[in-house]
PDB file of C-alpha atoms in Angstrom:
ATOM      1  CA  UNK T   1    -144.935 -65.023 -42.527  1.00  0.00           C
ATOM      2  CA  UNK T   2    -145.132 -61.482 -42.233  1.00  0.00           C
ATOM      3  CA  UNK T   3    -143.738 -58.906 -43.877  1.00  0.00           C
ATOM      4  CA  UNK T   4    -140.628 -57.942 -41.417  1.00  0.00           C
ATOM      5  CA  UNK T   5    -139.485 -62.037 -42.401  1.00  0.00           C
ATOM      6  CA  UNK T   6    -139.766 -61.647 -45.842  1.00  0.00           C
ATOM      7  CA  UNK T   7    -137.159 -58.581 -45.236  1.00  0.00           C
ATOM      8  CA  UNK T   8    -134.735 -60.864 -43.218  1.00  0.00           C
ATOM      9  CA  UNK T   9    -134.892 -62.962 -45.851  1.00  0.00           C
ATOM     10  CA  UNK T  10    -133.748 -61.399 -48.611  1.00  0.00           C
ATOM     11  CA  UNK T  11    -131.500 -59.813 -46.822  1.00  0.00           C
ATOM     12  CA  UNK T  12    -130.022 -63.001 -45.926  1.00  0.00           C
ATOM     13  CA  UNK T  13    -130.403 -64.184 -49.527  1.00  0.00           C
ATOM     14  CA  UNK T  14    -128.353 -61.156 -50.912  1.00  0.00           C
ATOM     15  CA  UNK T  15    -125.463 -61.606 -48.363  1.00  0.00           C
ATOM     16  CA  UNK T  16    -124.972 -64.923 -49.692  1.00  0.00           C
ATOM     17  CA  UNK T  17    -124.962 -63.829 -53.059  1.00  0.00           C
ATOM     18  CA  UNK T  18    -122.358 -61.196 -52.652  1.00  0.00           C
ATOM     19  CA  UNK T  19    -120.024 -63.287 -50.705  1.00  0.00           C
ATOM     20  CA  UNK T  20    -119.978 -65.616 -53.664  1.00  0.00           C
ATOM     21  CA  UNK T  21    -120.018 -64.013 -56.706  1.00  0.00           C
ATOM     22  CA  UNK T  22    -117.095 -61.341 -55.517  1.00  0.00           C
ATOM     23  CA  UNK T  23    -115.460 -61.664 -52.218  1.00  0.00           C
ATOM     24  CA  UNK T  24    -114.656 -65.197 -52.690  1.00  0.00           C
ATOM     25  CA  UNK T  25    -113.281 -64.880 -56.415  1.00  0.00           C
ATOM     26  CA  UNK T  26    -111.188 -61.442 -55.332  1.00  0.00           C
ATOM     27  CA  UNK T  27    -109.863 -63.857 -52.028  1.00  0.00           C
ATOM     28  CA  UNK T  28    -108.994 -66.584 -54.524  1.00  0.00           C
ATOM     29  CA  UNK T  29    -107.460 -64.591 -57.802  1.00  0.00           C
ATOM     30  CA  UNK T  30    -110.911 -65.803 -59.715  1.00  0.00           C
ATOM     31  CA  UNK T  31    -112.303 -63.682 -62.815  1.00  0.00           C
ATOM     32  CA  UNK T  32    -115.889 -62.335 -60.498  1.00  0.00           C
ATOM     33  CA  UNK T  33    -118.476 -64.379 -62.324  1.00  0.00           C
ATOM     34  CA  UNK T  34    -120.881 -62.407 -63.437  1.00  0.00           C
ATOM     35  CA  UNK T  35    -122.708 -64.950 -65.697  1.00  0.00           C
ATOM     36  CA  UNK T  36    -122.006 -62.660 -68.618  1.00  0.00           C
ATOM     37  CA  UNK T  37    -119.270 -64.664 -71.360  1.00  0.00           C
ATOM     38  CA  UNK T  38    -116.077 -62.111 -71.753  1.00  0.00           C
ATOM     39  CA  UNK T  39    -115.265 -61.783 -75.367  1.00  0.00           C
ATOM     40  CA  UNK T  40    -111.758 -63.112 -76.244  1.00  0.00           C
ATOM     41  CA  UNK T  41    -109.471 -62.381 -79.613  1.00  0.00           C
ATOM     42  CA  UNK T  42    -107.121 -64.721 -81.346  1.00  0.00           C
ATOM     43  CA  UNK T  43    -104.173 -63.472 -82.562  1.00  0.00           C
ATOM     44  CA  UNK T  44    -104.004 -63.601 -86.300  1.00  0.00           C
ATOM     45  CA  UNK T  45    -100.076 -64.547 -87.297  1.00  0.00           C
ATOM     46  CA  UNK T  46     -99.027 -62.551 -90.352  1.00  0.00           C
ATOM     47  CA  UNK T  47     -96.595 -63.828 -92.807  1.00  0.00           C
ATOM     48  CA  UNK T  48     -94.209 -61.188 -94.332  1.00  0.00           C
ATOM     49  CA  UNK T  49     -91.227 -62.460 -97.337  1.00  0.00           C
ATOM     50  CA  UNK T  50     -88.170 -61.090 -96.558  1.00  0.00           C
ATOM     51  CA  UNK T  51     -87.355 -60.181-100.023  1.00  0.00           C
ATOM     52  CA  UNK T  52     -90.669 -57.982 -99.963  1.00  0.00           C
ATOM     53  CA  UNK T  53     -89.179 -55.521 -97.893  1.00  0.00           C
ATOM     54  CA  UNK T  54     -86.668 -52.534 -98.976  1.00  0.00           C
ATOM     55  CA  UNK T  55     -84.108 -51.907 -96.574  1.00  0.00           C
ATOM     56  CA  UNK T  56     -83.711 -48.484 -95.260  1.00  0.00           C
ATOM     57  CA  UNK T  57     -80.319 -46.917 -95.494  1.00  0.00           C
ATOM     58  CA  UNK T  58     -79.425 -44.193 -92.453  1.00  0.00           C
ATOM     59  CA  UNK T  59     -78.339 -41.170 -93.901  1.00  0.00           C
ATOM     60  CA  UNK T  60     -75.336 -39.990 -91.392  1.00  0.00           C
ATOM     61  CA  UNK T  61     -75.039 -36.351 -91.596  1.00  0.00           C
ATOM     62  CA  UNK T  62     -71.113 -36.054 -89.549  1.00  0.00           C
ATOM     63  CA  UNK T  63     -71.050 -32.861 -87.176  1.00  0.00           C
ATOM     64  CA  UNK T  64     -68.784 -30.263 -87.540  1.00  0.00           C
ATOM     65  CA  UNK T  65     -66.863 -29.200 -84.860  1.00  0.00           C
ATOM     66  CA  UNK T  66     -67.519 -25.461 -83.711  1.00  0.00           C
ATOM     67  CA  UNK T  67     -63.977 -24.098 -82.907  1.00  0.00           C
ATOM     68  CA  UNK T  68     -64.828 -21.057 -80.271  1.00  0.00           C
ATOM     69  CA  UNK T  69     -62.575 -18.474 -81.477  1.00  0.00           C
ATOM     70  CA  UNK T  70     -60.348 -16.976 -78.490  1.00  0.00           C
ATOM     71  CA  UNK T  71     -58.809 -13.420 -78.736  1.00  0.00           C
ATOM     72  CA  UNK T  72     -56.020 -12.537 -76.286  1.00  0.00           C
ATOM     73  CA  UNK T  73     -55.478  -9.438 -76.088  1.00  0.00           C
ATOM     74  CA  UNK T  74     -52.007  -8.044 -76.555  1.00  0.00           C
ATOM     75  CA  UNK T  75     -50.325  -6.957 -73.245  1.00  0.00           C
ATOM     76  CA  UNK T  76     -48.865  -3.293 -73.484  1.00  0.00           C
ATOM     77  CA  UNK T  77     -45.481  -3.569 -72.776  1.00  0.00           C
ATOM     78  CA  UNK T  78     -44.296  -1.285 -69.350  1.00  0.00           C
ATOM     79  CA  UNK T  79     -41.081   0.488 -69.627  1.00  0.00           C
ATOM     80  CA  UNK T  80     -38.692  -0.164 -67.434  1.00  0.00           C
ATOM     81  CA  UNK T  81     -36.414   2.555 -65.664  1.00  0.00           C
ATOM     82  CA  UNK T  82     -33.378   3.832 -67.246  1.00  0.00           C
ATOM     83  CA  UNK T  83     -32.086   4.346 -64.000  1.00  0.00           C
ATOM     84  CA  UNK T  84     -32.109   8.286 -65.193  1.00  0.00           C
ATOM     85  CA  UNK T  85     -33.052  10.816 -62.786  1.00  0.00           C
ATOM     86  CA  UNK T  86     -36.599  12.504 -63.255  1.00  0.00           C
ATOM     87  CA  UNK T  87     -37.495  16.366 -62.389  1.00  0.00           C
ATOM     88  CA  UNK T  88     -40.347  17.306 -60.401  1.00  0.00           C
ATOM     89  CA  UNK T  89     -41.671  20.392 -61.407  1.00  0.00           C
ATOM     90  CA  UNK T  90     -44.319  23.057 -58.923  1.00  0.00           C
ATOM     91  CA  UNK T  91     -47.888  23.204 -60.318  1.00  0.00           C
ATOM     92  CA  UNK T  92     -50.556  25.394 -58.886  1.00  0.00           C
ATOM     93  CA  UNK T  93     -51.604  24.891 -55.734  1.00  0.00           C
ATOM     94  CA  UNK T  94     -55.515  24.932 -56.469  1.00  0.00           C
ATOM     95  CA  UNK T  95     -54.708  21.938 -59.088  1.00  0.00           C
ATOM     96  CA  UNK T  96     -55.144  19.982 -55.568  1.00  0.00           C
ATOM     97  CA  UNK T  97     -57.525  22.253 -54.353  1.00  0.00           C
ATOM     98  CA  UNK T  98     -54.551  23.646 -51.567  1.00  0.00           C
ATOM     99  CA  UNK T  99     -54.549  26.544 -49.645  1.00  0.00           C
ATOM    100  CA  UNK T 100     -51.275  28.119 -48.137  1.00  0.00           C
ATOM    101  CA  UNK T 101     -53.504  30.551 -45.859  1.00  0.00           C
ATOM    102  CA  UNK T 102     -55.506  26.906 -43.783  1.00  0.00           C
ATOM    103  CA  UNK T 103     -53.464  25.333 -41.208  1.00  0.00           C
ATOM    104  CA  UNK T 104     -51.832  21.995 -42.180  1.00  0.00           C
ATOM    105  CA  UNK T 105     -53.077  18.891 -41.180  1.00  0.00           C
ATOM    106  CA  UNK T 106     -51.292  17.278 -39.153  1.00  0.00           C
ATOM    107  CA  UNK T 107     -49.565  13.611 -39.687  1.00  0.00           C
ATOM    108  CA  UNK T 108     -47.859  11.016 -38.285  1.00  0.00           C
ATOM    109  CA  UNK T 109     -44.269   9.985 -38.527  1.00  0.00           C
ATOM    110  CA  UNK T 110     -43.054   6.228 -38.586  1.00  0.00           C
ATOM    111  CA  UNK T 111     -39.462   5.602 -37.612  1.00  0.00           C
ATOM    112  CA  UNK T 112     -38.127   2.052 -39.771  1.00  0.00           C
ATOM    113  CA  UNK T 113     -35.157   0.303 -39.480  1.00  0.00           C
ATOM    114  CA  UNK T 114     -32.405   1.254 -41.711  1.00  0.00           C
ATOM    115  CA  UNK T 115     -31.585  -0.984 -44.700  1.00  0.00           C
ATOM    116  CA  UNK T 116     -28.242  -1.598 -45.999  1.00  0.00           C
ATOM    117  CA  UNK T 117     -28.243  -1.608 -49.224  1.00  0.00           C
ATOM    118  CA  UNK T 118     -27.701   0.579 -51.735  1.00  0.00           C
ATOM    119  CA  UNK T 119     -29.699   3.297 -53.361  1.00  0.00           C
ATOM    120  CA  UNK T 120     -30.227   5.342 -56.471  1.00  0.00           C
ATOM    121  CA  UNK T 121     -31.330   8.372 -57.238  1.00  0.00           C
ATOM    122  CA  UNK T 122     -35.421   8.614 -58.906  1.00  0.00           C
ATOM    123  CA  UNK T 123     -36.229  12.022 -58.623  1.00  0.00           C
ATOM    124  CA  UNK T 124     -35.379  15.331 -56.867  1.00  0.00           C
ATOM    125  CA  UNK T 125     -37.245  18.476 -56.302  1.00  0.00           C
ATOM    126  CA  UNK T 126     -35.714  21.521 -54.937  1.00  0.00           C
ATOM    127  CA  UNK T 127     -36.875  25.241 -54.247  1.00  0.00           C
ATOM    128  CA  UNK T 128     -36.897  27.705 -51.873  1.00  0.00           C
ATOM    129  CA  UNK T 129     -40.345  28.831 -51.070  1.00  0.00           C
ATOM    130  CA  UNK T 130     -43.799  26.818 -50.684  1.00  0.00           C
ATOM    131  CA  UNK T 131     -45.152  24.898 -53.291  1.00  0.00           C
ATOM    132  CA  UNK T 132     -47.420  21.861 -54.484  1.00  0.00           C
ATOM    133  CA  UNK T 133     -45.634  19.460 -56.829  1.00  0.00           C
ATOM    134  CA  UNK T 134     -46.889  17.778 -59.932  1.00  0.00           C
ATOM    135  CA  UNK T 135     -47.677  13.821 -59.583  1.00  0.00           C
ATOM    136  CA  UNK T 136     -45.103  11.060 -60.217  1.00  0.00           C
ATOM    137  CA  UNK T 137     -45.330   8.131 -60.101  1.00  0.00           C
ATOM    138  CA  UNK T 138     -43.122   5.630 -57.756  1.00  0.00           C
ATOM    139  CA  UNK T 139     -43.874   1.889 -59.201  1.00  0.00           C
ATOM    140  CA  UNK T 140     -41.150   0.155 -56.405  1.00  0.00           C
ATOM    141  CA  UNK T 141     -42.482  -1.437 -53.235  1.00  0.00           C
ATOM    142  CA  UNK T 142     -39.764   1.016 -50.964  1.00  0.00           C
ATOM    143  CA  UNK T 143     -38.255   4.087 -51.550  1.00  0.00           C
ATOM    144  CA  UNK T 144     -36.684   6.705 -49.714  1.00  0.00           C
ATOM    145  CA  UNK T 145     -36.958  10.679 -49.343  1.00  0.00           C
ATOM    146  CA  UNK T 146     -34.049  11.791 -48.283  1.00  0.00           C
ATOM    147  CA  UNK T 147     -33.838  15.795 -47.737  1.00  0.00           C
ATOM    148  CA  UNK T 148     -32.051  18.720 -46.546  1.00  0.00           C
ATOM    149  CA  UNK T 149     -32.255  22.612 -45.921  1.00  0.00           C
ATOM    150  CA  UNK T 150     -30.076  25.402 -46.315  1.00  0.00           C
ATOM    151  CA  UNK T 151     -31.153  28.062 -44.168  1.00  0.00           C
ATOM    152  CA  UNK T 152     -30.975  31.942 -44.176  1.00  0.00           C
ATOM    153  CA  UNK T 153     -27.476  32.305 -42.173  1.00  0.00           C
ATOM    154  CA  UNK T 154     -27.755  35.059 -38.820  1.00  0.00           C
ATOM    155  CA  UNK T 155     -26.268  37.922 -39.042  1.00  0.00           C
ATOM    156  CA  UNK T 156     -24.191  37.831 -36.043  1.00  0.00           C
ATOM    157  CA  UNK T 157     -23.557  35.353 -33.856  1.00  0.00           C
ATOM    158  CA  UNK T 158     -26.438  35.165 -30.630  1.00  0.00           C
ATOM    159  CA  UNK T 159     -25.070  36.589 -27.362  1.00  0.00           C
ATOM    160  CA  UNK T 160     -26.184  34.937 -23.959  1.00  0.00           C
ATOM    161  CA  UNK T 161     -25.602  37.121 -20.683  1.00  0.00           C
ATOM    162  CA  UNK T 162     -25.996  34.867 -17.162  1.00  0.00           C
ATOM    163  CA  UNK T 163     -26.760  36.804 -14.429  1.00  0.00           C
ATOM    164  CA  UNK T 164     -25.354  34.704 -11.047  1.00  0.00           C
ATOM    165  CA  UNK T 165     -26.435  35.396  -7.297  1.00  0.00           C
ATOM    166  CA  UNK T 166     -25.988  38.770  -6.112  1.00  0.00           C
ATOM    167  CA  UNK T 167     -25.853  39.521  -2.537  1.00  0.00           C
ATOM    168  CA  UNK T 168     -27.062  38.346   0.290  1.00  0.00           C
ATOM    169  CA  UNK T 169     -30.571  37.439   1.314  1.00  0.00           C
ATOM    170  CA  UNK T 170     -33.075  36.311  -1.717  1.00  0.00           C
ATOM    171  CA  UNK T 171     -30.973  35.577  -4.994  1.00  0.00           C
ATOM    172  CA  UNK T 172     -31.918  35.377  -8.787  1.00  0.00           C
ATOM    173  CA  UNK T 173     -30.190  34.490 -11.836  1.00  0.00           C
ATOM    174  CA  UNK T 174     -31.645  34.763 -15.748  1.00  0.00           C
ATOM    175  CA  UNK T 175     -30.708  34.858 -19.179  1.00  0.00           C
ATOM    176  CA  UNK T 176     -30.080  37.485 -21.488  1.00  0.00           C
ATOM    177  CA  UNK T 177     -29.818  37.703 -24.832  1.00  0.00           C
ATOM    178  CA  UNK T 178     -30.730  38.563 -28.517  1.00  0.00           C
ATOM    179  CA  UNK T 179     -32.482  35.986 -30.753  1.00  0.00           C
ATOM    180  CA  UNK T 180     -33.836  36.047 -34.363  1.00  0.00           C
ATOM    181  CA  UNK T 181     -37.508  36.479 -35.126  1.00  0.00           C
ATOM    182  CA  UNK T 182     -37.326  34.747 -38.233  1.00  0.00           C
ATOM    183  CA  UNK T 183     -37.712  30.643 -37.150  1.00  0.00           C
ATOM    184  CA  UNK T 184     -36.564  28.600 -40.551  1.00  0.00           C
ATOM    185  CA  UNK T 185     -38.992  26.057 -41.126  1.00  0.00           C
ATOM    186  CA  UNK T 186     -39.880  23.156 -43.339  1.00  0.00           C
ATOM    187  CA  UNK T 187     -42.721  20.710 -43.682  1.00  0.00           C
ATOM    188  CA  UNK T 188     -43.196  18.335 -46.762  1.00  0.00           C
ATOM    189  CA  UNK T 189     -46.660  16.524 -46.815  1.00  0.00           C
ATOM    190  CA  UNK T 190     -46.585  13.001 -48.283  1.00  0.00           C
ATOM    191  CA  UNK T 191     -50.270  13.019 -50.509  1.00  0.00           C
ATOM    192  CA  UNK T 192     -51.843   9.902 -52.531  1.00  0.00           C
ATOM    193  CA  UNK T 193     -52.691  11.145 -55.777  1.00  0.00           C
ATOM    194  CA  UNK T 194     -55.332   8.839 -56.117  1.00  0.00           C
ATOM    195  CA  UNK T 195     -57.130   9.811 -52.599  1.00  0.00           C
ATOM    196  CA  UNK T 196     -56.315  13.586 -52.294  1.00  0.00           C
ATOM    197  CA  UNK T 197     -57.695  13.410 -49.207  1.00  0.00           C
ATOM    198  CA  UNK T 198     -55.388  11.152 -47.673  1.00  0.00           C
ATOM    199  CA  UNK T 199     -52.014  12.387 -46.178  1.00  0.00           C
ATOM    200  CA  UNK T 200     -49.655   9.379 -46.235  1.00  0.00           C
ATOM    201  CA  UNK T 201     -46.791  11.358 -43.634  1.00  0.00           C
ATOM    202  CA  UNK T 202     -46.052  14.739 -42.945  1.00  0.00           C
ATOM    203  CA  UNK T 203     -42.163  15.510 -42.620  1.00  0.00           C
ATOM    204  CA  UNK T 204     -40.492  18.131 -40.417  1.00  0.00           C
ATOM    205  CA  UNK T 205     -36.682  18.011 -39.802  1.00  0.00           C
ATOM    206  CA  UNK T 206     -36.501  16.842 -36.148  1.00  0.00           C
ATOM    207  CA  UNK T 207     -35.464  19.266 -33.952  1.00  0.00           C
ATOM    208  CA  UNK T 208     -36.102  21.433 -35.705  1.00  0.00           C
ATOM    209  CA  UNK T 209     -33.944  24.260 -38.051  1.00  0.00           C
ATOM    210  CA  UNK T 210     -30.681  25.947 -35.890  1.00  0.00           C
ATOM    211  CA  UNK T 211     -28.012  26.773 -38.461  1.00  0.00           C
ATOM    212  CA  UNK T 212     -25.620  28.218 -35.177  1.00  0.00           C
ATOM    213  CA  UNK T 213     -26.231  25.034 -33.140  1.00  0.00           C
ATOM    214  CA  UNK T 214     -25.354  22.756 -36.373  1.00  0.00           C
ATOM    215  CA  UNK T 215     -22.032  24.460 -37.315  1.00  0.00           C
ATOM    216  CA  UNK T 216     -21.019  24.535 -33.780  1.00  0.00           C
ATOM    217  CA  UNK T 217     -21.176  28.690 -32.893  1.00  0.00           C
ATOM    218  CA  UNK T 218     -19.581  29.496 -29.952  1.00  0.00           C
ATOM    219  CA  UNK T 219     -21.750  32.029 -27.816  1.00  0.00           C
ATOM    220  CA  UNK T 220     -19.448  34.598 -25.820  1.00  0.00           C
ATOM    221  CA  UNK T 221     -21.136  34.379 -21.864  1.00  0.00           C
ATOM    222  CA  UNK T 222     -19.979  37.301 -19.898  1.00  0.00           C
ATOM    223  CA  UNK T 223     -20.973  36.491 -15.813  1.00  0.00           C
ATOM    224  CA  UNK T 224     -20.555  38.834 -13.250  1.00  0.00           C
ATOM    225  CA  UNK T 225     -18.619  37.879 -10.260  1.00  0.00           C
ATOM    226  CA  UNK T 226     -17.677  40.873  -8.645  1.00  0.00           C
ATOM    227  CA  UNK T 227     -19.641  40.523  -5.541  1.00  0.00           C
ATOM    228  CA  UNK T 228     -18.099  37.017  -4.629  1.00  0.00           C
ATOM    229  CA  UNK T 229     -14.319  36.528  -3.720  1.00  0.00           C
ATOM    230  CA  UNK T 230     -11.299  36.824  -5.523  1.00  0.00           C
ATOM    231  CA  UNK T 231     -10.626  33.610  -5.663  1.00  0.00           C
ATOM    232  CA  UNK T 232     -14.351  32.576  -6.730  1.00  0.00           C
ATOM    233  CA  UNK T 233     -14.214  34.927  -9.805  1.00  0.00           C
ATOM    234  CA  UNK T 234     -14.200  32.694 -13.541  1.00  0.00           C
ATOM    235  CA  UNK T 235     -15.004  33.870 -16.593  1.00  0.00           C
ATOM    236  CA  UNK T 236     -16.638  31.029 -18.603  1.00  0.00           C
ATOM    237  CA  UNK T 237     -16.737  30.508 -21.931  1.00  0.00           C
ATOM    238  CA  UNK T 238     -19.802  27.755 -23.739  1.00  0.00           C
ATOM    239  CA  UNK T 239     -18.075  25.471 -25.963  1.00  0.00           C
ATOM    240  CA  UNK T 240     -20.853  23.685 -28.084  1.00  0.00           C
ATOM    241  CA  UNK T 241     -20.158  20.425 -29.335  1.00  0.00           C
ATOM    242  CA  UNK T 242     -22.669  19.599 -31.882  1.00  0.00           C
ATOM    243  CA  UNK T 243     -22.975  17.500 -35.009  1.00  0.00           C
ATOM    244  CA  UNK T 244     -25.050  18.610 -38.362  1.00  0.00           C
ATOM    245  CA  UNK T 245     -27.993  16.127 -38.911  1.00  0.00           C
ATOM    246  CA  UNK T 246     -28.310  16.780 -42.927  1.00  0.00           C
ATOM    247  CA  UNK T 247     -29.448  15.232 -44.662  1.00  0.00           C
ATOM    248  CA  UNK T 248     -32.394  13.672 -42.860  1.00  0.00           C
ATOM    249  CA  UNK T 249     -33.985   9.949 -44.565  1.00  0.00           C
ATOM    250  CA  UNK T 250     -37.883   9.165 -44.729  1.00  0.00           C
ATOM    251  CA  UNK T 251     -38.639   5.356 -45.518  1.00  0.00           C
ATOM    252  CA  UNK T 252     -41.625   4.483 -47.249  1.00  0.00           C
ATOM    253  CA  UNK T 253     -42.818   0.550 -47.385  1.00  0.00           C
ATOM    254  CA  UNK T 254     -46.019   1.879 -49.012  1.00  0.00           C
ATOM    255  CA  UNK T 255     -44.998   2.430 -52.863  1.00  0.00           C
ATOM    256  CA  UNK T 256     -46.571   1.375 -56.046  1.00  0.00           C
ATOM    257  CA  UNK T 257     -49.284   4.055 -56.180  1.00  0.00           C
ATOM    258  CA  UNK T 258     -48.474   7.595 -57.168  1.00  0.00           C
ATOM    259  CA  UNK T 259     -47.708  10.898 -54.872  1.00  0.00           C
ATOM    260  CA  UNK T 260     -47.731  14.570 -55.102  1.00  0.00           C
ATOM    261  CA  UNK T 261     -45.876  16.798 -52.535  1.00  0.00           C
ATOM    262  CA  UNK T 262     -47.086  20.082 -50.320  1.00  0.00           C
ATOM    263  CA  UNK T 263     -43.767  21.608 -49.539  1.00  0.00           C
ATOM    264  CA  UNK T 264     -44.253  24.827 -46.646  1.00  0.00           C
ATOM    265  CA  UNK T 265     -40.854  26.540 -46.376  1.00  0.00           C
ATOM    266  CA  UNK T 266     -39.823  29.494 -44.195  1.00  0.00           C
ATOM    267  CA  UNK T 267     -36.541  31.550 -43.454  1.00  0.00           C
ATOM    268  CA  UNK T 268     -35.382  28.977 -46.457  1.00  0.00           C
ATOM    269  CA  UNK T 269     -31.980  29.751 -49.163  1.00  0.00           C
ATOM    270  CA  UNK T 270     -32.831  26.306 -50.531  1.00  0.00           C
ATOM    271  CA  UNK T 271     -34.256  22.908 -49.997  1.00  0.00           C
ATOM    272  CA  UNK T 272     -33.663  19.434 -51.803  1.00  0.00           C
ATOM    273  CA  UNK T 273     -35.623  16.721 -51.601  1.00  0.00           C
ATOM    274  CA  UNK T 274     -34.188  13.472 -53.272  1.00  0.00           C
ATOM    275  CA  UNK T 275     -36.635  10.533 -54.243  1.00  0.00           C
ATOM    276  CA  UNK T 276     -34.067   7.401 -54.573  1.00  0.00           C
ATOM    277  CA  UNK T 277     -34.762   3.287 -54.209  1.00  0.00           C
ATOM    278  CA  UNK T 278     -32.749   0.417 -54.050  1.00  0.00           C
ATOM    279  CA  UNK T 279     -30.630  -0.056 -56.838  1.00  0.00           C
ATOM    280  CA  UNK T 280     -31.045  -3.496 -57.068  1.00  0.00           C
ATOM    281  CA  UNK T 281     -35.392  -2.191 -58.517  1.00  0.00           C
ATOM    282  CA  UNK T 282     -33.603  -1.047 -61.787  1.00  0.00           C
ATOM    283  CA  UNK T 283     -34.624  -3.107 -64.504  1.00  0.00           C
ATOM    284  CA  UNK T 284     -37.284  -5.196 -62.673  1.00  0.00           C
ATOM    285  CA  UNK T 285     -39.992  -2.054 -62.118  1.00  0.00           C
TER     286      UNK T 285
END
C-alpha cells in the first residue's frame, strides 16, 4: 500500500465519522455525541412557612389633580351710536403728506342701485375752499355721501348771438357770445386711512357745475333775418327746460374701515357733504 492509499483512506474513514457523529443526530433532533458526559443539575425544592413571611403593605400616595388655571380676558365694551351727528373738522394737508400744487389722481366711479330704505345722518363736513379732513371712522357695512354745491352766481345772465345764412353763394353761421372764465368746480377724493396710498373713489358732480343751466336762465338770441323774405323773418327766443340735480348720492358697500377726505373746490360759496347710513345700523354698530 502506498502512501496515496493510506490518504484515501483516512479520508474515507473521516467522512464516515462526520456523517455520524453530527449530520445524522442534527437530521434526527439527537444531542451530537461527542463522547464527552454533559453535566446535569437537580433542582433543589425549597420549603418556605407561610407565617415566616411579613406581608408588605402598598403605600398609595392619591394624585392631585392639577386644575390649569384659564384667564379670559375681559372684552372692552364698543359704544354704540347715539344716532347724533358728528363734525368733521380740516387738518393740514401735509398730515397726509398732500399737495394742492400735484395733479390729482385720478379714480373711478361705480354707479349702484338705489336702496329704499331709509337713512340717517353720521356726519357732515362743509366749507368753501380746498381742504384735507381729519379721519373718522364709519363702522357700518354701507353708507352714503350725499353732497351738494352752491356756486358763485354770474353776474349777468350769458348772451348767445346766431348768425344765419347770408346771401347767396357760400354761407356760414356761428355763435356769439360772452362766457365766464371762472369754471366752479368740485372734486372730493374718497382715501383709506389705513393705506394712504389707496384712493377708494374720486367724486365730481356729473356734468359738471352750471348754476344758469340748473335754475333754468333764459338766454335772449337775437338772429338776423333781414336778407331773407318778409315772410321768413322770426325772432326766436331759447326756452331752457332744465331740472337742478342737487344733491348728488355716492354709495359705498366698502365700510368698516376708516376714511379721510381731499376736498378741491373752485368758483365755490359753499359745499356740504353729508355722511348718513341706514337707519335701521343704529344700535347694532
Amino acid at each position: 500500500m502506498d502512501k496515496k492509499d493510506l490518504m484515501y483512506g483516512i479520508g474515507a474513514i473521516l467522512i464516515i465519522l462526520l456523517i455520524a457523529l453530527v449530520i445524522k443526530p442534527a437530521m434526527t433532533g439527537q444531542p451530537v455525541n461527542t463522547g464527552i458526559p454533559v453535566a446535569t443539575t437537580s433542582p433543589t425544592m425549597v420549603t418556605v412557612n407561610v407565617s415566616d413571611v411579613t406581608p408588605v403593605t402598598p403605600i398609595i400616595t392619591p394624585i392631585t389633580p392639577i386644575t390649569p388655571i384659564t384667564t379670559s380676558p375681559t372684552p372692552t365694551p364698543v359704544p354704540t351710536w347715539d344716532a347724533s351727528v358728528k363734525s368733521v373738522e380740516f387738518v393740514n394737508p401735509s398730515t397726509y403728506n398732500v399737495s394742492f400744487n400735484e395733479t390729482l389722481p385720478a379714480g373711478t366711479r361705480f354707479d349702484s342701485v338705489m336702496l329704499n330704505t331709509s337713512m340717517s345722518s353720521y356726519a357732515k363736513i362743509d366749507g368753501q375752499y380746498s381742504g384735507t379732513t381729519q379721519t373718522i371712522d364709519i363702522p357700518f357695512p354701507y353708507w352714503e355721501l350725499v353732497y351738494t354745491v352752491a356756486p358763485v352766481p354770474s353776474t349777468q345772465a350769458a348772451k348767445v348771438q346766431i348768425t344765419p345764412a347770408k346771401g347767396e353763394g357760400l354761407s356760414y353761421s356761428g355763435y356769439d357770445g360772452s362766457y365766464s372764465t371762472a369754471t366752479p368746480s368740485l372734486t372730493v377724493q374718497v382715501m383709506d386711512a389705513n393705506d394712504p396710498n389707496r384712493i377708494v373713489r374720486t367724486i365730481t358732480p356729473p356734468g359738471g357745475i352750471d348754476l344758469d343751466l340748473w335754475t333754468g336762465v333764459k338766454k335772449t338770441v337775437t338772429a338776423d333775418y333781414s336778407n331773407r323774405p318778409t315772410n321768413q323773418q322770426k325772432s326766436t327766443t331759447a326756452d331752457i327746460k332744465t331740472t337742478d340735480p342737487r344733491p348728488w348720492t355716492e354709495k359705498f358697500y366698502e365700510g368698516q374701515r376708516s376714511y379721510y377726505f381731499i376736498i378741491n373746490a373752485q368758483g365755490l360759496e359753499s359745499y356740504s357733504l353729508d355722511i348718513k347710513v341706514p337707519s335701521k345700523y343704529i344700535g347694532k354698530y
